[in-house]
Amino acid sequence: MKKSFLLIAACAISILASAQIFEILSIEHLPAASFEDARVAGISPAGDYILLTTGTTKGLQRYDLQTGKITTLSRATNAGFDVKISKSGNEIAFTERTFHPGKEAITKTISANLKNNTKSVLGKRVAVNTPIALHNEDGLMYVEQNGQRRLLAPFGTEDKIYIWTSLSPDNSKVCYYLSGHGCYVCNLDGSNNTFIGEDCRAAQWYNNNTLVAMHDTDDGHFITAASIVAYTLNGKVQVLTSPDMIAMYPYAAQGKIAFSTIEGKTYLITVK
């Protein structure tokens, strides 16, 4: 009996050890970046600022993690949806949608240069100065590379909806959520399609091998629980937040993971 107990304990320790992806150094509440219906919309590659929007993606604000200063980039509808940040962190691209009675909505793509404090109007789709761009439009994925735009649909297009798409930092892999099925990662050509998890939602890349996502549950009407969870491509899983908060929509940079709660509180996890 004693040997059996020791064997079970050893197995439990082994499982726990294999599940650890990060060492959590701190989880910090950011009061200045918290407001009613606040939602994190991005974090800079260097981890020096967070982008904030609302649950309806209206407006876009930049929160400086060093100074605590908040700068409003846009007050428009849709500004917080599918925001792109350049690798330098100096340029942010987002869309603005305006409505006029009796007319079709007008959508503009805006490029905000944080270094020069200037804005300019781009083409129809959100893009930044990168060799490869990933777009999610009307439930489908598109990759732009070398001036060519092509559809990426590992499961085909009939009755399939692809959401929560993101490109790995080295531009070699795509993470997406197939509605009704779960989260997958594939190569840029759709090959090596790998299932990550059914409950891995709104996943974002931490590095080329690790994703952070939310695992939420609901009662059919309202979200009742949600945690921030890390996943590796080789199958490790680690829950990063406690069950006493409803934590949603994470974004990651090296050493930092930002997320917001259902009440609109913004938090920053420091990891190594």
PDB file of C-alpha atoms in Angstrom:
ATOM      1  CA  MET A   1       0.000   0.000   0.000  1.00  0.00           C
ATOM      2  CA  LYS A   2       2.817   2.390   0.901  1.00  0.00           C
ATOM      3  CA  LYS A   3       4.604   1.664  -2.382  1.00  0.00           C
ATOM      4  CA  SER A   4       1.379   2.259  -4.317  1.00  0.00           C
ATOM      5  CA  PHE A   5       0.849   5.593  -2.556  1.00  0.00           C
ATOM      6  CA  LEU A   6       4.411   6.673  -3.311  1.00  0.00           C
ATOM      7  CA  LEU A   7       3.999   5.675  -6.945  1.00  0.00           C
ATOM      8  CA  ILE A   8       0.750   7.686  -7.270  1.00  0.00           C
ATOM      9  CA  ALA A   9       2.369  10.694  -5.580  1.00  0.00           C
ATOM     10  CA  ALA A  10       5.377  10.473  -7.877  1.00  0.00           C
ATOM     11  CA  CYS A  11       3.103  10.339 -10.941  1.00  0.00           C
ATOM     12  CA  ALA A  12       1.103  13.339  -9.694  1.00  0.00           C
ATOM     13  CA  ILE A  13       4.286  15.359  -9.183  1.00  0.00           C
ATOM     14  CA  SER A  14       5.481  14.364 -12.654  1.00  0.00           C
ATOM     15  CA  ILE A  15       2.200  15.497 -14.266  1.00  0.00           C
ATOM     16  CA  LEU A  16       2.250  18.822 -12.434  1.00  0.00           C
ATOM     17  CA  ALA A  17       5.869  19.431 -13.388  1.00  0.00           C
ATOM     18  CA  SER A  18       5.226  18.628 -17.049  1.00  0.00           C
ATOM     19  CA  ALA A  19       2.251  21.013 -17.079  1.00  0.00           C
ATOM     20  CA  GLN A  20       4.272  24.027 -15.956  1.00  0.00           C
ATOM     21  CA  ILE A  21       5.026  26.306 -18.867  1.00  0.00           C
ATOM     22  CA  PHE A  22       5.669  29.577 -17.045  1.00  0.00           C
ATOM     23  CA  GLU A  23       6.897  30.627 -13.644  1.00  0.00           C
ATOM     24  CA  ILE A  24       4.435  33.326 -12.584  1.00  0.00           C
ATOM     25  CA  LEU A  25       6.316  36.209 -10.964  1.00  0.00           C
ATOM     26  CA  SER A  26       3.346  38.506 -10.346  1.00  0.00           C
ATOM     27  CA  ILE A  27      -0.250  39.302 -11.310  1.00  0.00           C
ATOM     28  CA  GLU A  28      -0.826  43.046 -11.100  1.00  0.00           C
ATOM     29  CA  HIS A  29      -4.075  44.973 -11.313  1.00  0.00           C
ATOM     30  CA  LEU A  30      -3.775  48.157 -13.399  1.00  0.00           C
ATOM     31  CA  PRO A  31      -6.382  50.596 -11.993  1.00  0.00           C
ATOM     32  CA  ALA A  32      -5.658  53.361 -14.526  1.00  0.00           C
ATOM     33  CA  ALA A  33      -6.288  50.905 -17.373  1.00  0.00           C
ATOM     34  CA  SER A  34      -9.532  49.643 -15.857  1.00  0.00           C
ATOM     35  CA  PHE A  35     -12.950  51.055 -16.684  1.00  0.00           C
ATOM     36  CA  GLU A  36     -16.457  49.791 -17.304  1.00  0.00           C
ATOM     37  CA  ASP A  37     -16.453  47.276 -20.169  1.00  0.00           C
ATOM     38  CA  ALA A  38     -12.670  47.597 -20.684  1.00  0.00           C
ATOM     39  CA  ARG A  39     -11.099  44.947 -22.879  1.00  0.00           C
ATOM     40  CA  VAL A  40      -7.459  44.443 -23.841  1.00  0.00           C
ATOM     41  CA  ALA A  41      -6.961  44.801 -27.612  1.00  0.00           C
ATOM     42  CA  GLY A  42      -3.209  44.210 -27.829  1.00  0.00           C
ATOM     43  CA  ILE A  43       0.216  44.549 -26.266  1.00  0.00           C
ATOM     44  CA  SER A  44       3.380  45.864 -27.900  1.00  0.00           C
ATOM     45  CA  PRO A  45       6.130  43.362 -28.808  1.00  0.00           C
ATOM     46  CA  ALA A  46       8.437  45.013 -26.258  1.00  0.00           C
ATOM     47  CA  GLY A  47       5.725  44.888 -23.591  1.00  0.00           C
ATOM     48  CA  ASP A  48       5.893  48.624 -22.900  1.00  0.00           C
ATOM     49  CA  TYR A  49       2.264  49.477 -23.655  1.00  0.00           C
ATOM     50  CA  ILE A  50      -1.199  47.891 -23.769  1.00  0.00           C
ATOM     51  CA  LEU A  51      -4.018  48.733 -26.156  1.00  0.00           C
ATOM     52  CA  LEU A  52      -7.517  48.988 -24.695  1.00  0.00           C
ATOM     53  CA  THR A  53     -10.981  48.994 -26.221  1.00  0.00           C
ATOM     54  CA  THR A  54     -14.499  48.049 -25.070  1.00  0.00           C
ATOM     55  CA  GLY A  55     -16.511  44.843 -25.271  1.00  0.00           C
ATOM     56  CA  THR A  56     -18.090  46.170 -28.477  1.00  0.00           C
ATOM     57  CA  THR A  57     -14.630  47.177 -29.844  1.00  0.00           C
ATOM     58  CA  LYS A  58     -15.557  50.865 -29.822  1.00  0.00           C
ATOM     59  CA  GLY A  59     -12.597  53.201 -29.388  1.00  0.00           C
ATOM     60  CA  LEU A  60      -8.894  52.481 -28.924  1.00  0.00           C
ATOM     61  CA  GLN A  61      -6.553  53.704 -26.186  1.00  0.00           C
ATOM     62  CA  ARG A  62      -2.856  53.253 -25.508  1.00  0.00           C
ATOM     63  CA  TYR A  63      -1.802  52.627 -21.900  1.00  0.00           C
ATOM     64  CA  ASP A  64       1.901  53.223 -21.176  1.00  0.00           C
ATOM     65  CA  LEU A  65       3.038  50.594 -18.660  1.00  0.00           C
ATOM     66  CA  GLN A  66       5.946  52.712 -17.421  1.00  0.00           C
ATOM     67  CA  THR A  67       4.205  56.046 -16.911  1.00  0.00           C
ATOM     68  CA  GLY A  68       0.580  54.939 -16.522  1.00  0.00           C
ATOM     69  CA  LYS A  69      -0.460  57.535 -19.101  1.00  0.00           C
ATOM     70  CA  ILE A  70      -3.469  56.807 -21.327  1.00  0.00           C
ATOM     71  CA  THR A  71      -3.646  58.240 -24.852  1.00  0.00           C
ATOM     72  CA  THR A  72      -6.804  58.045 -26.949  1.00  0.00           C
ATOM     73  CA  LEU A  73      -6.060  56.873 -30.491  1.00  0.00           C
ATOM     74  CA  SER A  74      -9.650  56.648 -31.709  1.00  0.00           C
ATOM     75  CA  ARG A  75     -13.214  56.969 -30.456  1.00  0.00           C
ATOM     76  CA  ALA A  76     -14.710  55.292 -33.516  1.00  0.00           C
ATOM     77  CA  THR A  77     -16.764  52.128 -33.829  1.00  0.00           C
ATOM     78  CA  ASN A  78     -14.724  49.007 -34.671  1.00  0.00           C
ATOM     79  CA  ALA A  79     -11.387  50.648 -33.772  1.00  0.00           C
ATOM     80  CA  GLY A  80     -10.559  47.915 -31.254  1.00  0.00           C
ATOM     81  CA  PHE A  81     -11.205  44.982 -33.617  1.00  0.00           C
ATOM     82  CA  ASP A  82      -8.272  43.071 -35.152  1.00  0.00           C
ATOM     83  CA  VAL A  83      -5.701  45.737 -34.302  1.00  0.00           C
ATOM     84  CA  LYS A  84      -2.235  45.225 -35.806  1.00  0.00           C
ATOM     85  CA  ILE A  85       1.001  46.350 -34.138  1.00  0.00           C
ATOM     86  CA  SER A  86       4.285  46.542 -36.048  1.00  0.00           C
ATOM     87  CA  LYS A  87       7.262  44.547 -34.752  1.00  0.00           C
ATOM     88  CA  SER A  88       8.937  47.794 -33.657  1.00  0.00           C
ATOM     89  CA  GLY A  89       5.793  48.790 -31.752  1.00  0.00           C
ATOM     90  CA  ASN A  90       5.918  52.257 -33.323  1.00  0.00           C
ATOM     91  CA  GLU A  91       3.014  51.754 -35.724  1.00  0.00           C
ATOM     92  CA  ILE A  92      -0.558  50.665 -34.988  1.00  0.00           C
ATOM     93  CA  ALA A  93      -3.112  49.915 -37.701  1.00  0.00           C
ATOM     94  CA  PHE A  94      -6.840  49.703 -37.028  1.00  0.00           C
ATOM     95  CA  THR A  95     -10.189  50.299 -38.703  1.00  0.00           C
ATOM     96  CA  GLU A  96     -12.769  53.002 -38.090  1.00  0.00           C
ATOM     97  CA  ARG A  97     -16.400  52.564 -39.131  1.00  0.00           C
ATOM     98  CA  THR A  98     -18.793  55.479 -39.406  1.00  0.00           C
ATOM     99  CA  PHE A  99     -22.539  55.313 -39.982  1.00  0.00           C
ATOM    100  CA  HIS A 100     -24.789  57.845 -41.705  1.00  0.00           C
ATOM    101  CA  PRO A 101     -28.588  57.511 -41.825  1.00  0.00           C
ATOM    102  CA  GLY A 102     -29.751  56.014 -45.099  1.00  0.00           C
ATOM    103  CA  LYS A 103     -26.201  55.352 -46.311  1.00  0.00           C
ATOM    104  CA  GLU A 104     -23.808  52.413 -46.281  1.00  0.00           C
ATOM    105  CA  ALA A 105     -21.284  52.363 -43.424  1.00  0.00           C
ATOM    106  CA  ILE A 106     -17.877  53.780 -44.342  1.00  0.00           C
ATOM    107  CA  THR A 107     -14.816  51.855 -43.172  1.00  0.00           C
ATOM    108  CA  LYS A 108     -11.341  53.396 -43.133  1.00  0.00           C
ATOM    109  CA  THR A 109      -8.022  51.835 -42.179  1.00  0.00           C
ATOM    110  CA  ILE A 110      -5.940  54.135 -39.999  1.00  0.00           C
ATOM    111  CA  SER A 111      -2.208  53.955 -39.348  1.00  0.00           C
ATOM    112  CA  ALA A 112      -1.067  55.662 -36.153  1.00  0.00           C
ATOM    113  CA  ASN A 113       2.649  56.393 -35.888  1.00  0.00           C
ATOM    114  CA  LEU A 114       3.405  56.624 -32.169  1.00  0.00           C
ATOM    115  CA  LYS A 115       6.939  57.886 -32.678  1.00  0.00           C
ATOM    116  CA  ASN A 116       5.919  60.875 -34.800  1.00  0.00           C
ATOM    117  CA  ASN A 117       2.432  61.217 -33.283  1.00  0.00           C
ATOM    118  CA  THR A 118       0.814  61.203 -36.737  1.00  0.00           C
ATOM    119  CA  LYS A 119      -2.091  59.390 -38.405  1.00  0.00           C
ATOM    120  CA  SER A 120      -2.742  58.473 -42.009  1.00  0.00           C
ATOM    121  CA  VAL A 121      -5.428  56.623 -43.967  1.00  0.00           C
ATOM    122  CA  LEU A 122      -4.371  53.299 -45.501  1.00  0.00           C
ATOM    123  CA  GLY A 123      -6.145  50.860 -47.830  1.00  0.00           C
ATOM    124  CA  LYS A 124      -9.251  48.860 -47.015  1.00  0.00           C
ATOM    125  CA  ARG A 125      -7.598  46.137 -44.910  1.00  0.00           C
ATOM    126  CA  VAL A 126      -5.649  46.515 -41.697  1.00  0.00           C
ATOM    127  CA  ALA A 127      -1.923  46.022 -42.274  1.00  0.00           C
ATOM    128  CA  VAL A 128       1.413  47.102 -40.902  1.00  0.00           C
ATOM    129  CA  ASN A 129       4.899  47.063 -42.351  1.00  0.00           C
ATOM    130  CA  THR A 130       5.475  43.284 -42.275  1.00  0.00           C
ATOM    131  CA  PRO A 131       6.390  40.831 -45.071  1.00  0.00           C
ATOM    132  CA  ILE A 132       3.399  38.602 -44.236  1.00  0.00           C
ATOM    133  CA  ALA A 133      -0.058  39.678 -43.080  1.00  0.00           C
ATOM    134  CA  LEU A 134      -2.998  37.610 -41.847  1.00  0.00           C
ATOM    135  CA  HIS A 135      -6.576  38.848 -42.231  1.00  0.00           C
ATOM    136  CA  ASN A 136      -9.845  37.465 -40.912  1.00  0.00           C
ATOM    137  CA  GLU A 137     -12.778  38.538 -43.089  1.00  0.00           C
ATOM    138  CA  ASP A 138     -16.348  37.242 -43.130  1.00  0.00           C
ATOM    139  CA  GLY A 139     -15.355  34.111 -41.230  1.00  0.00           C
ATOM    140  CA  LEU A 140     -12.463  33.209 -43.550  1.00  0.00           C
ATOM    141  CA  MET A 141      -8.667  33.546 -43.324  1.00  0.00           C
ATOM    142  CA  TYR A 142      -6.470  35.260 -45.900  1.00  0.00           C
ATOM    143  CA  VAL A 143      -2.673  35.440 -46.058  1.00  0.00           C
ATOM    144  CA  GLU A 144      -0.878  38.262 -47.866  1.00  0.00           C
ATOM    145  CA  GLN A 145       2.716  37.532 -48.900  1.00  0.00           C
ATOM    146  CA  ASN A 146       4.942  39.000 -51.619  1.00  0.00           C
ATOM    147  CA  GLY A 147       2.043  41.048 -52.941  1.00  0.00           C
ATOM    148  CA  GLN A 148      -0.197  37.993 -53.288  1.00  0.00           C
ATOM    149  CA  ARG A 149      -3.405  37.399 -51.353  1.00  0.00           C
ATOM    150  CA  ARG A 150      -4.688  33.863 -50.913  1.00  0.00           C
ATOM    151  CA  LEU A 151      -7.348  32.025 -48.966  1.00  0.00           C
ATOM    152  CA  LEU A 152      -6.205  29.757 -46.132  1.00  0.00           C
ATOM    153  CA  ALA A 153      -8.877  27.158 -45.314  1.00  0.00           C
ATOM    154  CA  PRO A 154      -7.479  23.879 -43.888  1.00  0.00           C
ATOM    155  CA  PHE A 155     -11.016  22.504 -43.409  1.00  0.00           C
ATOM    156  CA  GLY A 156     -12.481  24.009 -46.565  1.00  0.00           C
ATOM    157  CA  THR A 157     -15.063  26.785 -46.723  1.00  0.00           C
ATOM    158  CA  GLU A 158     -18.453  25.069 -46.831  1.00  0.00           C
ATOM    159  CA  ASP A 159     -20.263  25.697 -43.528  1.00  0.00           C
ATOM    160  CA  LYS A 160     -16.924  26.570 -41.887  1.00  0.00           C
ATOM    161  CA  ILE A 161     -16.202  29.728 -39.877  1.00  0.00           C
ATOM    162  CA  TYR A 162     -12.634  30.673 -38.938  1.00  0.00           C
ATOM    163  CA  ILE A 163     -12.246  33.188 -36.097  1.00  0.00           C
ATOM    164  CA  TRP A 164      -9.572  34.402 -33.645  1.00  0.00           C
ATOM    165  CA  THR A 165      -6.752  34.151 -36.159  1.00  0.00           C
ATOM    166  CA  SER A 166      -3.163  35.110 -35.306  1.00  0.00           C
ATOM    167  CA  LEU A 167       0.252  34.805 -36.920  1.00  0.00           C
ATOM    168  CA  SER A 168       3.244  33.380 -35.021  1.00  0.00           C
ATOM    169  CA  PRO A 169       6.124  35.787 -34.265  1.00  0.00           C
ATOM    170  CA  ASP A 170       8.376  34.121 -36.851  1.00  0.00           C
ATOM    171  CA  ASN A 171       5.578  34.331 -39.470  1.00  0.00           C
ATOM    172  CA  SER A 172       5.690  30.572 -40.074  1.00  0.00           C
ATOM    173  CA  LYS A 173       2.455  29.375 -38.430  1.00  0.00           C
ATOM    174  CA  VAL A 174      -1.171  30.428 -38.094  1.00  0.00           C
ATOM    175  CA  CYS A 175      -3.394  29.876 -35.063  1.00  0.00           C
ATOM    176  CA  TYR A 176      -7.148  29.928 -35.562  1.00  0.00           C
ATOM    177  CA  TYR A 177     -10.404  28.758 -34.009  1.00  0.00           C
ATOM    178  CA  LEU A 178     -12.750  26.699 -36.146  1.00  0.00           C
ATOM    179  CA  SER A 179     -16.230  27.526 -34.886  1.00  0.00           C
ATOM    180  CA  GLY A 180     -17.867  24.520 -33.268  1.00  0.00           C
ATOM    181  CA  HIS A 181     -14.638  22.495 -33.258  1.00  0.00           C
ATOM    182  CA  GLY A 182     -11.734  24.181 -31.463  1.00  0.00           C
ATOM    183  CA  CYS A 183      -8.327  25.794 -31.794  1.00  0.00           C
ATOM    184  CA  TYR A 184      -5.785  24.667 -34.387  1.00  0.00           C
ATOM    185  CA  VAL A 185      -2.317  25.636 -35.574  1.00  0.00           C
ATOM    186  CA  CYS A 186      -1.097  25.093 -39.133  1.00  0.00           C
ATOM    187  CA  ASN A 187       1.677  26.188 -41.481  1.00  0.00           C
ATOM    188  CA  LEU A 188       1.149  29.102 -43.868  1.00  0.00           C
ATOM    189  CA  ASP A 189       0.149  26.682 -46.623  1.00  0.00           C
ATOM    190  CA  GLY A 190      -2.375  24.889 -44.375  1.00  0.00           C
ATOM    191  CA  SER A 191      -0.188  21.825 -43.828  1.00  0.00           C
ATOM    192  CA  ASN A 192       0.664  20.220 -40.459  1.00  0.00           C
ATOM    193  CA  ASN A 193      -2.763  21.127 -39.089  1.00  0.00           C
ATOM    194  CA  THR A 194      -2.553  20.475 -35.327  1.00  0.00           C
ATOM    195  CA  PHE A 195      -5.433  20.438 -32.832  1.00  0.00           C
ATOM    196  CA  ILE A 196      -4.682  22.477 -29.682  1.00  0.00           C
ATOM    197  CA  GLY A 197      -7.925  22.274 -27.715  1.00  0.00           C
ATOM    198  CA  GLU A 198     -11.666  22.729 -27.891  1.00  0.00           C
ATOM    199  CA  ASP A 199     -11.660  25.260 -25.040  1.00  0.00           C
ATOM    200  CA  CYS A 200      -8.635  27.232 -26.276  1.00  0.00           C
ATOM    201  CA  ARG A 201     -10.409  30.437 -27.325  1.00  0.00           C
ATOM    202  CA  ALA A 202      -9.117  33.816 -28.537  1.00  0.00           C
ATOM    203  CA  ALA A 203      -5.581  32.406 -28.547  1.00  0.00           C
ATOM    204  CA  GLN A 204      -2.570  34.664 -29.056  1.00  0.00           C
ATOM    205  CA  TRP A 205       1.084  33.733 -29.530  1.00  0.00           C
ATOM    206  CA  TYR A 206       3.512  34.174 -26.644  1.00  0.00           C
ATOM    207  CA  ASN A 207       6.384  32.753 -28.666  1.00  0.00           C
ATOM    208  CA  ASN A 208       6.665  30.385 -31.627  1.00  0.00           C
ATOM    209  CA  ASN A 209       5.814  27.358 -29.468  1.00  0.00           C
ATOM    210  CA  THR A 210       3.415  28.772 -26.866  1.00  0.00           C
ATOM    211  CA  LEU A 211      -0.096  30.223 -26.956  1.00  0.00           C
ATOM    212  CA  VAL A 212      -2.119  32.021 -24.308  1.00  0.00           C
ATOM    213  CA  ALA A 213      -5.898  31.855 -24.508  1.00  0.00           C
ATOM    214  CA  MET A 214      -9.081  32.004 -22.490  1.00  0.00           C
ATOM    215  CA  HIS A 215     -11.087  28.994 -21.339  1.00  0.00           C
ATOM    216  CA  ASP A 216     -14.612  30.208 -20.667  1.00  0.00           C
ATOM    217  CA  THR A 217     -17.877  28.504 -19.750  1.00  0.00           C
ATOM    218  CA  ASP A 218     -21.440  29.863 -19.805  1.00  0.00           C
ATOM    219  CA  ASP A 219     -24.981  28.978 -18.830  1.00  0.00           C
ATOM    220  CA  GLY A 220     -26.370  29.600 -22.295  1.00  0.00           C
ATOM    221  CA  HIS A 221     -26.839  33.319 -21.650  1.00  0.00           C
ATOM    222  CA  PHE A 222     -23.910  34.659 -19.616  1.00  0.00           C
ATOM    223  CA  ILE A 223     -20.264  33.739 -19.082  1.00  0.00           C
ATOM    224  CA  THR A 224     -20.038  32.089 -15.670  1.00  0.00           C
ATOM    225  CA  ALA A 225     -16.293  31.350 -15.503  1.00  0.00           C
ATOM    226  CA  ALA A 226     -13.165  32.102 -17.524  1.00  0.00           C
ATOM    227  CA  SER A 227      -9.445  31.551 -17.008  1.00  0.00           C
ATOM    228  CA  ILE A 228      -6.275  32.505 -18.852  1.00  0.00           C
ATOM    229  CA  VAL A 229      -4.534  29.323 -19.950  1.00  0.00           C
ATOM    230  CA  ALA A 230      -1.169  28.670 -21.646  1.00  0.00           C
ATOM    231  CA  TYR A 231      -0.757  25.922 -24.250  1.00  0.00           C
ATOM    232  CA  THR A 232       2.349  24.606 -25.973  1.00  0.00           C
ATOM    233  CA  LEU A 233       2.336  22.990 -29.401  1.00  0.00           C
ATOM    234  CA  ASN A 234       3.624  19.749 -27.842  1.00  0.00           C
ATOM    235  CA  GLY A 235       0.644  19.406 -25.516  1.00  0.00           C
ATOM    236  CA  LYS A 236       1.451  21.135 -22.214  1.00  0.00           C
ATOM    237  CA  VAL A 237      -1.329  23.124 -20.555  1.00  0.00           C
ATOM    238  CA  GLN A 238      -1.109  25.536 -17.601  1.00  0.00           C
ATOM    239  CA  VAL A 239      -3.860  27.622 -15.982  1.00  0.00           C
ATOM    240  CA  LEU A 240      -2.470  31.071 -15.141  1.00  0.00           C
ATOM    241  CA  THR A 241      -5.325  32.755 -13.244  1.00  0.00           C
ATOM    242  CA  SER A 242      -7.345  31.877 -10.171  1.00  0.00           C
ATOM    243  CA  PRO A 243     -10.994  30.744 -10.394  1.00  0.00           C
ATOM    244  CA  ASP A 244     -12.211  33.748  -8.374  1.00  0.00           C
ATOM    245  CA  MET A 245     -11.947  36.057 -11.413  1.00  0.00           C
ATOM    246  CA  ILE A 246     -13.501  35.857 -14.875  1.00  0.00           C
ATOM    247  CA  ALA A 247     -10.365  36.507 -16.955  1.00  0.00           C
ATOM    248  CA  MET A 248     -10.693  37.033 -20.701  1.00  0.00           C
ATOM    249  CA  TYR A 249      -8.981  37.974 -23.975  1.00  0.00           C
ATOM    250  CA  PRO A 250      -5.240  37.759 -23.247  1.00  0.00           C
ATOM    251  CA  TYR A 251      -2.428  39.296 -25.301  1.00  0.00           C
ATOM    252  CA  ALA A 252       1.219  38.416 -24.798  1.00  0.00           C
ATOM    253  CA  ALA A 253       4.687  39.884 -25.191  1.00  0.00           C
ATOM    254  CA  GLN A 254       7.977  38.487 -23.966  1.00  0.00           C
ATOM    255  CA  GLY A 255       7.634  38.092 -20.199  1.00  0.00           C
ATOM    256  CA  LYS A 256       4.193  39.717 -20.011  1.00  0.00           C
ATOM    257  CA  ILE A 257       0.556  38.696 -20.510  1.00  0.00           C
ATOM    258  CA  ALA A 258      -2.216  41.297 -20.352  1.00  0.00           C
ATOM    259  CA  PHE A 259      -5.907  40.500 -19.951  1.00  0.00           C
ATOM    260  CA  SER A 260      -9.157  42.007 -18.734  1.00  0.00           C
ATOM    261  CA  THR A 261     -11.959  40.679 -16.559  1.00  0.00           C
ATOM    262  CA  ILE A 262     -15.657  40.665 -17.275  1.00  0.00           C
ATOM    263  CA  GLU A 263     -16.008  43.671 -14.900  1.00  0.00           C
ATOM    264  CA  GLY A 264     -13.544  45.731 -16.967  1.00  0.00           C
ATOM    265  CA  LYS A 265     -10.482  45.385 -14.747  1.00  0.00           C
ATOM    266  CA  THR A 266      -7.149  45.125 -16.566  1.00  0.00           C
ATOM    267  CA  TYR A 267      -4.338  42.902 -15.264  1.00  0.00           C
ATOM    268  CA  LEU A 268      -0.737  42.208 -16.193  1.00  0.00           C
ATOM    269  CA  ILE A 269       0.924  38.835 -15.524  1.00  0.00           C
ATOM    270  CA  THR A 270       4.739  38.849 -15.406  1.00  0.00           C
ATOM    271  CA  VAL A 271       6.228  35.446 -16.221  1.00  0.00           C
ATOM    272  CA  LYS A 272       9.514  33.787 -17.037  1.00  0.00           C
TER     273      LYS A 272
END
